[in-house]
Each structure stands twice: as structure tokens, then as C-alpha cells.
PDB file of C-alpha atoms in Angstrom:
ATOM      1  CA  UNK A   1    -101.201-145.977  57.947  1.00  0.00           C
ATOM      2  CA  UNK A   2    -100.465-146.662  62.137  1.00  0.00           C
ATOM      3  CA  UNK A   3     -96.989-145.599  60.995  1.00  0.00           C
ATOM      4  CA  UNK A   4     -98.007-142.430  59.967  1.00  0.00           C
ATOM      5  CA  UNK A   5    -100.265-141.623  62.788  1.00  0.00           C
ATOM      6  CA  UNK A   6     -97.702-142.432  65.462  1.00  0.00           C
ATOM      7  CA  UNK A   7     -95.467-140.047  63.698  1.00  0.00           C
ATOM      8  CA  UNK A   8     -98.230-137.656  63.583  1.00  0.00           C
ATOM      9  CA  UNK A   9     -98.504-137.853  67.079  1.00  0.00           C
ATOM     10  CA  UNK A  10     -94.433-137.615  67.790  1.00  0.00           C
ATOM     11  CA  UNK A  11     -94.730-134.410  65.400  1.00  0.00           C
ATOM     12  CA  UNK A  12     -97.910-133.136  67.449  1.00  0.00           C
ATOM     13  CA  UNK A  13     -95.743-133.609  70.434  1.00  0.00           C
ATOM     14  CA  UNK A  14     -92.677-131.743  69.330  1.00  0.00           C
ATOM     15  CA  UNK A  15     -95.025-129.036  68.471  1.00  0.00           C
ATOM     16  CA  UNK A  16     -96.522-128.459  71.934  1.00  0.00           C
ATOM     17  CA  UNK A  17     -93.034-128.652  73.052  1.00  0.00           C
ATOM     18  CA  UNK A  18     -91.887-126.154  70.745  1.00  0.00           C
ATOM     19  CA  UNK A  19     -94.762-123.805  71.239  1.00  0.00           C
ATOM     20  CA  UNK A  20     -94.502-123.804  75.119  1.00  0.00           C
ATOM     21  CA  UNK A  21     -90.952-123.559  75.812  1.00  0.00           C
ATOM     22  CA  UNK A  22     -88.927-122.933  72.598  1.00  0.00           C
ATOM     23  CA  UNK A  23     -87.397-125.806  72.237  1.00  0.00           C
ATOM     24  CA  UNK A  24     -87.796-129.891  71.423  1.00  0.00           C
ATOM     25  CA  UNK A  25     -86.854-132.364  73.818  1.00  0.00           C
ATOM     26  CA  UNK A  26     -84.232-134.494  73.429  1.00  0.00           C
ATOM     27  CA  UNK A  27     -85.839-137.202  74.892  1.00  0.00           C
ATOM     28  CA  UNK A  28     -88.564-137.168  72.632  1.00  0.00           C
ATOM     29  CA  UNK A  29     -86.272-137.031  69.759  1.00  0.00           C
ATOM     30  CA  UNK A  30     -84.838-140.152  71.015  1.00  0.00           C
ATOM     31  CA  UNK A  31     -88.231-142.021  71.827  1.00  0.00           C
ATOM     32  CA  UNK A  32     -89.348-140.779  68.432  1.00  0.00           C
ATOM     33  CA  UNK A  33     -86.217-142.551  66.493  1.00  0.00           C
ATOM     34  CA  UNK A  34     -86.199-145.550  69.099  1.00  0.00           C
ATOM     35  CA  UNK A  35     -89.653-145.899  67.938  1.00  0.00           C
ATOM     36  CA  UNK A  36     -88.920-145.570  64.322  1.00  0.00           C
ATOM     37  CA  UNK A  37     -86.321-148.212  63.826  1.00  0.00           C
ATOM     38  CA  UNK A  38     -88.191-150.521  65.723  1.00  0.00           C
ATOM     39  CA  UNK A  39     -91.121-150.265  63.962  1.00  0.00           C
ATOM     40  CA  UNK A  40     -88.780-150.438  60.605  1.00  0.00           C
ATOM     41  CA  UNK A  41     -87.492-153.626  61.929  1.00  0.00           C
ATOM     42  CA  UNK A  42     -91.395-154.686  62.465  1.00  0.00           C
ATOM     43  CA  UNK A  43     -92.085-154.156  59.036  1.00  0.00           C
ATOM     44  CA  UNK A  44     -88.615-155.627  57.805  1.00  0.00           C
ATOM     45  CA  UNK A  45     -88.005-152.494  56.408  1.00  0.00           C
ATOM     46  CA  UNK A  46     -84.294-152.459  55.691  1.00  0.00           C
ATOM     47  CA  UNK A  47     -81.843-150.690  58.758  1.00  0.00           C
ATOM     48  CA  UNK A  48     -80.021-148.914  55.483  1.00  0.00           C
ATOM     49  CA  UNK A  49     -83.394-147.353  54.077  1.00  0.00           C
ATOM     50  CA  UNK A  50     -84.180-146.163  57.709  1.00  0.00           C
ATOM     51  CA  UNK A  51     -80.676-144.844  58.548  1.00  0.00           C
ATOM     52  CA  UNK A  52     -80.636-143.098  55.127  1.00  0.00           C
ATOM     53  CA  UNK A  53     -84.123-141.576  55.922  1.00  0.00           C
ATOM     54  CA  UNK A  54     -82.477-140.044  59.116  1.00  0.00           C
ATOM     55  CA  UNK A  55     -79.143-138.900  57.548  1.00  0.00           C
ATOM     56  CA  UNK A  56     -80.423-136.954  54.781  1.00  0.00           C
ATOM     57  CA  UNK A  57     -82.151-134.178  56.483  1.00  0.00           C
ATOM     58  CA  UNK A  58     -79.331-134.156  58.581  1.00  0.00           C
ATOM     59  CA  UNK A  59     -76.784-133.608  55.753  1.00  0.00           C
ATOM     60  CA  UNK A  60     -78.711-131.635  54.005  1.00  0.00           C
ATOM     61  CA  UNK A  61     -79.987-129.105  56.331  1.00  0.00           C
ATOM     62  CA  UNK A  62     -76.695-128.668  58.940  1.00  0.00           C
ATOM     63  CA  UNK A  63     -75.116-125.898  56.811  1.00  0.00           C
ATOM     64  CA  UNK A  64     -78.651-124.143  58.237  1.00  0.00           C
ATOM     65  CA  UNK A  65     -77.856-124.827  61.349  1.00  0.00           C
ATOM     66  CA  UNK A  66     -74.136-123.437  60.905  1.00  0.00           C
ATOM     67  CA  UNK A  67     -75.744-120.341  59.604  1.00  0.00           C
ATOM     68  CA  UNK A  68     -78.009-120.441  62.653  1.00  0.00           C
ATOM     69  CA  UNK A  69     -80.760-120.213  60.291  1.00  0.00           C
ATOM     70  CA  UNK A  70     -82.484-123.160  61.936  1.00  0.00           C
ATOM     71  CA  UNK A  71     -81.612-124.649  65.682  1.00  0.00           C
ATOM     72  CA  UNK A  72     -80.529-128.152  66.269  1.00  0.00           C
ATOM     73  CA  UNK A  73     -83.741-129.094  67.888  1.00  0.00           C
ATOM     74  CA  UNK A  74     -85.864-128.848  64.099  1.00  0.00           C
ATOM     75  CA  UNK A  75     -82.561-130.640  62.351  1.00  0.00           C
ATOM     76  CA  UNK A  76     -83.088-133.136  64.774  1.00  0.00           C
ATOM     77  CA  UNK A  77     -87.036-133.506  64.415  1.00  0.00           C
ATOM     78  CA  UNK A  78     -86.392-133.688  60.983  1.00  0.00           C
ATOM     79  CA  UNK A  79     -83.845-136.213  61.324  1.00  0.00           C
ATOM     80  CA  UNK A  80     -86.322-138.878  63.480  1.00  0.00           C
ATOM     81  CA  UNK A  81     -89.349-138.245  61.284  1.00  0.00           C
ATOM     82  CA  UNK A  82     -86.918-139.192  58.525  1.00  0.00           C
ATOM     83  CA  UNK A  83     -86.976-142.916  60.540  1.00  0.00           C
ATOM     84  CA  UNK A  84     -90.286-143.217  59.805  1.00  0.00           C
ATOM     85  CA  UNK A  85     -90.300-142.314  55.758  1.00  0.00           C
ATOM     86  CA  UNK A  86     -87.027-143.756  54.643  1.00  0.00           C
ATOM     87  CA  UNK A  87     -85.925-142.417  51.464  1.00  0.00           C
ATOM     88  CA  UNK A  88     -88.538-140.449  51.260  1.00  0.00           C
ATOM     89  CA  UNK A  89     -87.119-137.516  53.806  1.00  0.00           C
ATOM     90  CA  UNK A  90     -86.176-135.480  51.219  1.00  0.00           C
ATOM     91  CA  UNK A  91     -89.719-134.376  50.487  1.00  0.00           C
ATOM     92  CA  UNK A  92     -90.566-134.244  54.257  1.00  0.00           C
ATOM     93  CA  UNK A  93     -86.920-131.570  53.781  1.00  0.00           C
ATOM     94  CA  UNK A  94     -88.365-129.745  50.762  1.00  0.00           C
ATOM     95  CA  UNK A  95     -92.068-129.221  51.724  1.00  0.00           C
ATOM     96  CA  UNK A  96     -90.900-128.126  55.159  1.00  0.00           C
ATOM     97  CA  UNK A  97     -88.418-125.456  54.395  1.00  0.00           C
ATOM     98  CA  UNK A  98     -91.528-124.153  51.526  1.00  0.00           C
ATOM     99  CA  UNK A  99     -93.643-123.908  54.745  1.00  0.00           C
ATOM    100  CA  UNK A 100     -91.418-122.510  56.279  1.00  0.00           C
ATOM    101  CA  UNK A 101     -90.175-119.892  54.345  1.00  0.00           C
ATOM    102  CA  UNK A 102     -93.686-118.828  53.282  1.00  0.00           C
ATOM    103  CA  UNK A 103     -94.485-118.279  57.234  1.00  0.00           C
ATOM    104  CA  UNK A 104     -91.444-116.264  57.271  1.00  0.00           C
ATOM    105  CA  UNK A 105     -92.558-114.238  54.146  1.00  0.00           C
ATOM    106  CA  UNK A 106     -95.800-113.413  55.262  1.00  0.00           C
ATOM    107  CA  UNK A 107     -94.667-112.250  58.971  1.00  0.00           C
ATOM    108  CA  UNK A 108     -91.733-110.211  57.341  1.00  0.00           C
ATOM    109  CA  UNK A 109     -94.817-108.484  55.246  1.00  0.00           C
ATOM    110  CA  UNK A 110     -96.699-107.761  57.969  1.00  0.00           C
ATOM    111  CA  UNK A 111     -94.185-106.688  59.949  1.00  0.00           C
ATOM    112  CA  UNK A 112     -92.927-104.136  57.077  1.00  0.00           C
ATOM    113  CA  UNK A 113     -89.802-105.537  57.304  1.00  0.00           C
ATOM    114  CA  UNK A 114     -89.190-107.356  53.701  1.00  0.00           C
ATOM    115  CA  UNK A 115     -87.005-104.964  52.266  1.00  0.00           C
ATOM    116  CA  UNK A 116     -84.881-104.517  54.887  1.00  0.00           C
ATOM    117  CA  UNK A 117     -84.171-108.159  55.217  1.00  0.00           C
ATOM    118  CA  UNK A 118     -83.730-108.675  51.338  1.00  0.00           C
ATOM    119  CA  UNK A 119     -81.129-105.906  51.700  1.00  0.00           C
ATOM    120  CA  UNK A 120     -79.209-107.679  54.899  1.00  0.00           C
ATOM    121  CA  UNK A 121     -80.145-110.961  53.168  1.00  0.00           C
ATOM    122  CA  UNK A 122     -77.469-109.592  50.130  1.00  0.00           C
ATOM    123  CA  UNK A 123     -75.131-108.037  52.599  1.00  0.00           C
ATOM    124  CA  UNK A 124     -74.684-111.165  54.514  1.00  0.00           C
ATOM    125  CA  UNK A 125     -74.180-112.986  51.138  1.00  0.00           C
ATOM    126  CA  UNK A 126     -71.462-110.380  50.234  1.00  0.00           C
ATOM    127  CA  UNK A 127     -69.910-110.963  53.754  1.00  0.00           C
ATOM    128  CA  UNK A 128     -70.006-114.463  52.912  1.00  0.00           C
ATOM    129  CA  UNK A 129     -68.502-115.017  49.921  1.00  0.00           C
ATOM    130  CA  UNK A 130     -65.325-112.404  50.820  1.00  0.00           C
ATOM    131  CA  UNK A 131     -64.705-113.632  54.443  1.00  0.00           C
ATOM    132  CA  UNK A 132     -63.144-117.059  55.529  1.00  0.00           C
ATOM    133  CA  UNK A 133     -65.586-117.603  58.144  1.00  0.00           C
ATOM    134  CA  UNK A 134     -69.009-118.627  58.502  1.00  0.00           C
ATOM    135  CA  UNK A 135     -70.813-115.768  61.122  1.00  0.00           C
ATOM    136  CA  UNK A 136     -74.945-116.257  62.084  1.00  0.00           C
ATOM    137  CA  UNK A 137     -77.461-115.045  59.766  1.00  0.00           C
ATOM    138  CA  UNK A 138     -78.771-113.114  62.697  1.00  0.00           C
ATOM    139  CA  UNK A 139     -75.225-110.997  63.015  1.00  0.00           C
ATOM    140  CA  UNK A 140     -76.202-107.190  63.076  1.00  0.00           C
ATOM    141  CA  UNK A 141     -80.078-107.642  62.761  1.00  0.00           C
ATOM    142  CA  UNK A 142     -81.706-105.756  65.942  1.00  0.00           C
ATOM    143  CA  UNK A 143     -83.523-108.169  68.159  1.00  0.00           C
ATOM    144  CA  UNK A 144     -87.101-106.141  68.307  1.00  0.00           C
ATOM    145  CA  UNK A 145     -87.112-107.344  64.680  1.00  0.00           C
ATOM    146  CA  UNK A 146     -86.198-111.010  64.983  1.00  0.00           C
ATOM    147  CA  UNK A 147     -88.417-113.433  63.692  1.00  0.00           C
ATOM    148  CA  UNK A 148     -88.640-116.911  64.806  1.00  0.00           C
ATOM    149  CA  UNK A 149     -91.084-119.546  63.412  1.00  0.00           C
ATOM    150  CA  UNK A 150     -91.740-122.182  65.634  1.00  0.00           C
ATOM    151  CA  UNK A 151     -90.561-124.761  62.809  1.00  0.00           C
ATOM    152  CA  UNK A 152     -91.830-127.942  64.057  1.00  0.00           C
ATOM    153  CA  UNK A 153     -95.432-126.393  62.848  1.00  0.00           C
ATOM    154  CA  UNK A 154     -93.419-126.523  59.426  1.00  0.00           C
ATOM    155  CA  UNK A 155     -92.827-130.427  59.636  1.00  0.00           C
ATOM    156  CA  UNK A 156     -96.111-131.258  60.821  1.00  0.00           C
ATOM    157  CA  UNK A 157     -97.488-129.835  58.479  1.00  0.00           C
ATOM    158  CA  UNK A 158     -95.250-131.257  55.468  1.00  0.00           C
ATOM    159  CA  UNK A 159     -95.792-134.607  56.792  1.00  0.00           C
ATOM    160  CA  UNK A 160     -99.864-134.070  56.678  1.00  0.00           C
ATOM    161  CA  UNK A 161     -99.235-132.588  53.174  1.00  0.00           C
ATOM    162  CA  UNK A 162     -96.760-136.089  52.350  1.00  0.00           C
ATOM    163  CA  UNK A 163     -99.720-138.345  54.096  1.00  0.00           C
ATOM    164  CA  UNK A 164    -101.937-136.857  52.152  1.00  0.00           C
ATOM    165  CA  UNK A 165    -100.684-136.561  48.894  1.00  0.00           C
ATOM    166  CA  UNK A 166     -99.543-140.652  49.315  1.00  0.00           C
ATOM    167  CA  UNK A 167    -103.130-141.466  50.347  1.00  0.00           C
ATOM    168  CA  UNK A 168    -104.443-139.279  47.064  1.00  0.00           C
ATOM    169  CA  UNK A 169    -102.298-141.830  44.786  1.00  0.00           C
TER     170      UNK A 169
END
């Protein structure tokens, strides 16, 4: 449970961070992991199950980054929160992008914009899948319409939704 809550509070962190100046520390990246693997050596929690925990967000979420769908800074986050659940990252991964992508849904909607970025959503596909290189998702989209979602909110979030669903069991 104190496990939980100091990630909590790393999370909270990163999201002030992210909210005032667009980005997430690297220093409190590094505190945050630091943190993690010595409290995974507290509990004698195997260095394998906490260095897997870490890896798999990163694995399975830079091919976003190389897209420039999400920045380094929220691969990262996802990567020391990972520390503190082990093998369990991949739900703090899946429950994350969901939140994620349904914040991006709604503001699209609001915004008017949905159609239009279904239809340069399938364009970019296209471009992908006949070209030999890998260009940003943001190529060609005007920047009045950009949308960025402060993604740390995301993985707060997912980890209250992980806490919570653990604590239901």
C-alpha cells in the first residue's frame, strides 16, 4: 500500500510538472526509478521482475514515440512507474493509452475536428505503408488544430484505476 502511494505521489509530481511547463523532469524520472528499485530490493522483490516492469512500456510504446505520437518524457514516466508494478506494467500501458485516447476523442469532438483527423489518420497510414521511412504523425496537420494531452494525467489516472481495482480483489 506505501508503495503505491509514493508512486502516487511521483505520478502527482510529474503531473504538476507536465501541466506547468510541458514537460517531465528528468530528474524526477530518475529519483522516481532510484526510488523504485530500492524499494524492490526492500521488499526482496526480484531486480528481473523490476527491470522487466520498466522495459516493457518502454518496448512497447517507443514505436509511439518514433511516430511522435507520444514524447519521451510520458515513455519515460511510464517506464519508472513500471519499477514500482513489475510485471504488471502492461496494464499501467493499456489503461493509459484507453485514457488517453478517450481524452483525445472527446477534444477532437468538441473541437469539430474528428473527421478530418480520421481522414489524415488513413492518409498517414497510406503514406506509411508505401514509403520507406517513418515521418511524425503531426506531418501536414496545421498547428491551430494540434492537440496535445498532457499524458501524465493519463498514467495517474491508470495507476488510481490499477490501485483500485487490486484493492477491490
Amino acid at each position: 500500500m506505501l508503495r503505491r502511494m509514493v508512486l502516487a505521489c511521483f505520478l502527482a509530481m510529474a503531473c504538476f510538472w507536465d501541466d506547468r511547463h510541458g514537460r517531465i523532469p528528468n530528474r524526477l524520472i530518475v529519483l522516481m526509478t532510484v526510488v523504485g528499485m530500492g524499494w524492490s530490493a526492500f521488499l526482496q522483490v526480484s531486480f528481473r521482475t523490476a527491470l522487466m516492469g520498466m522495459l516493457l512500456p518502454f518496448l512497447a510504446l517507443f514505436p509511439l514515440f518514433l511516430m511522435r505520437v507520444l514524447g519521451a518524457g510520458d515513455i519515460k514516466l511510464l517506464s519508472a512507474a513500471g519499477v514500482y508494478l513489475g510485471h504488471q506494467s502492461w496494464r499501467l500501458v493499456v489503461i493509459s493509452l484507453f485514457l488517453g485516447g478517450m481524452a483525445g476523442l472527446i477534444l477532437l469532438l468538441r473541437r469539430g475536428l474528428f473527421w478530418k483527423r480520421i481522414r489524415e489518420g488513413l492518409i498517414y497510414l497510406m503514406t506509411l505503408f508505401r514509403g520507406k521511412e517513418l515521418v511524425p504523425y503531426h506531418y501536414g496537420i496545421d498547428s491551430r488544430e494540434a492537440i496535445t494531452i498532457p499524458f501524465s494525467w493519463c498514467v495517474f489516472g491508470a495507476s488510481g484505476m490499477i490501485w483500485m481495482a487490486d484493492w477491490w480483489q
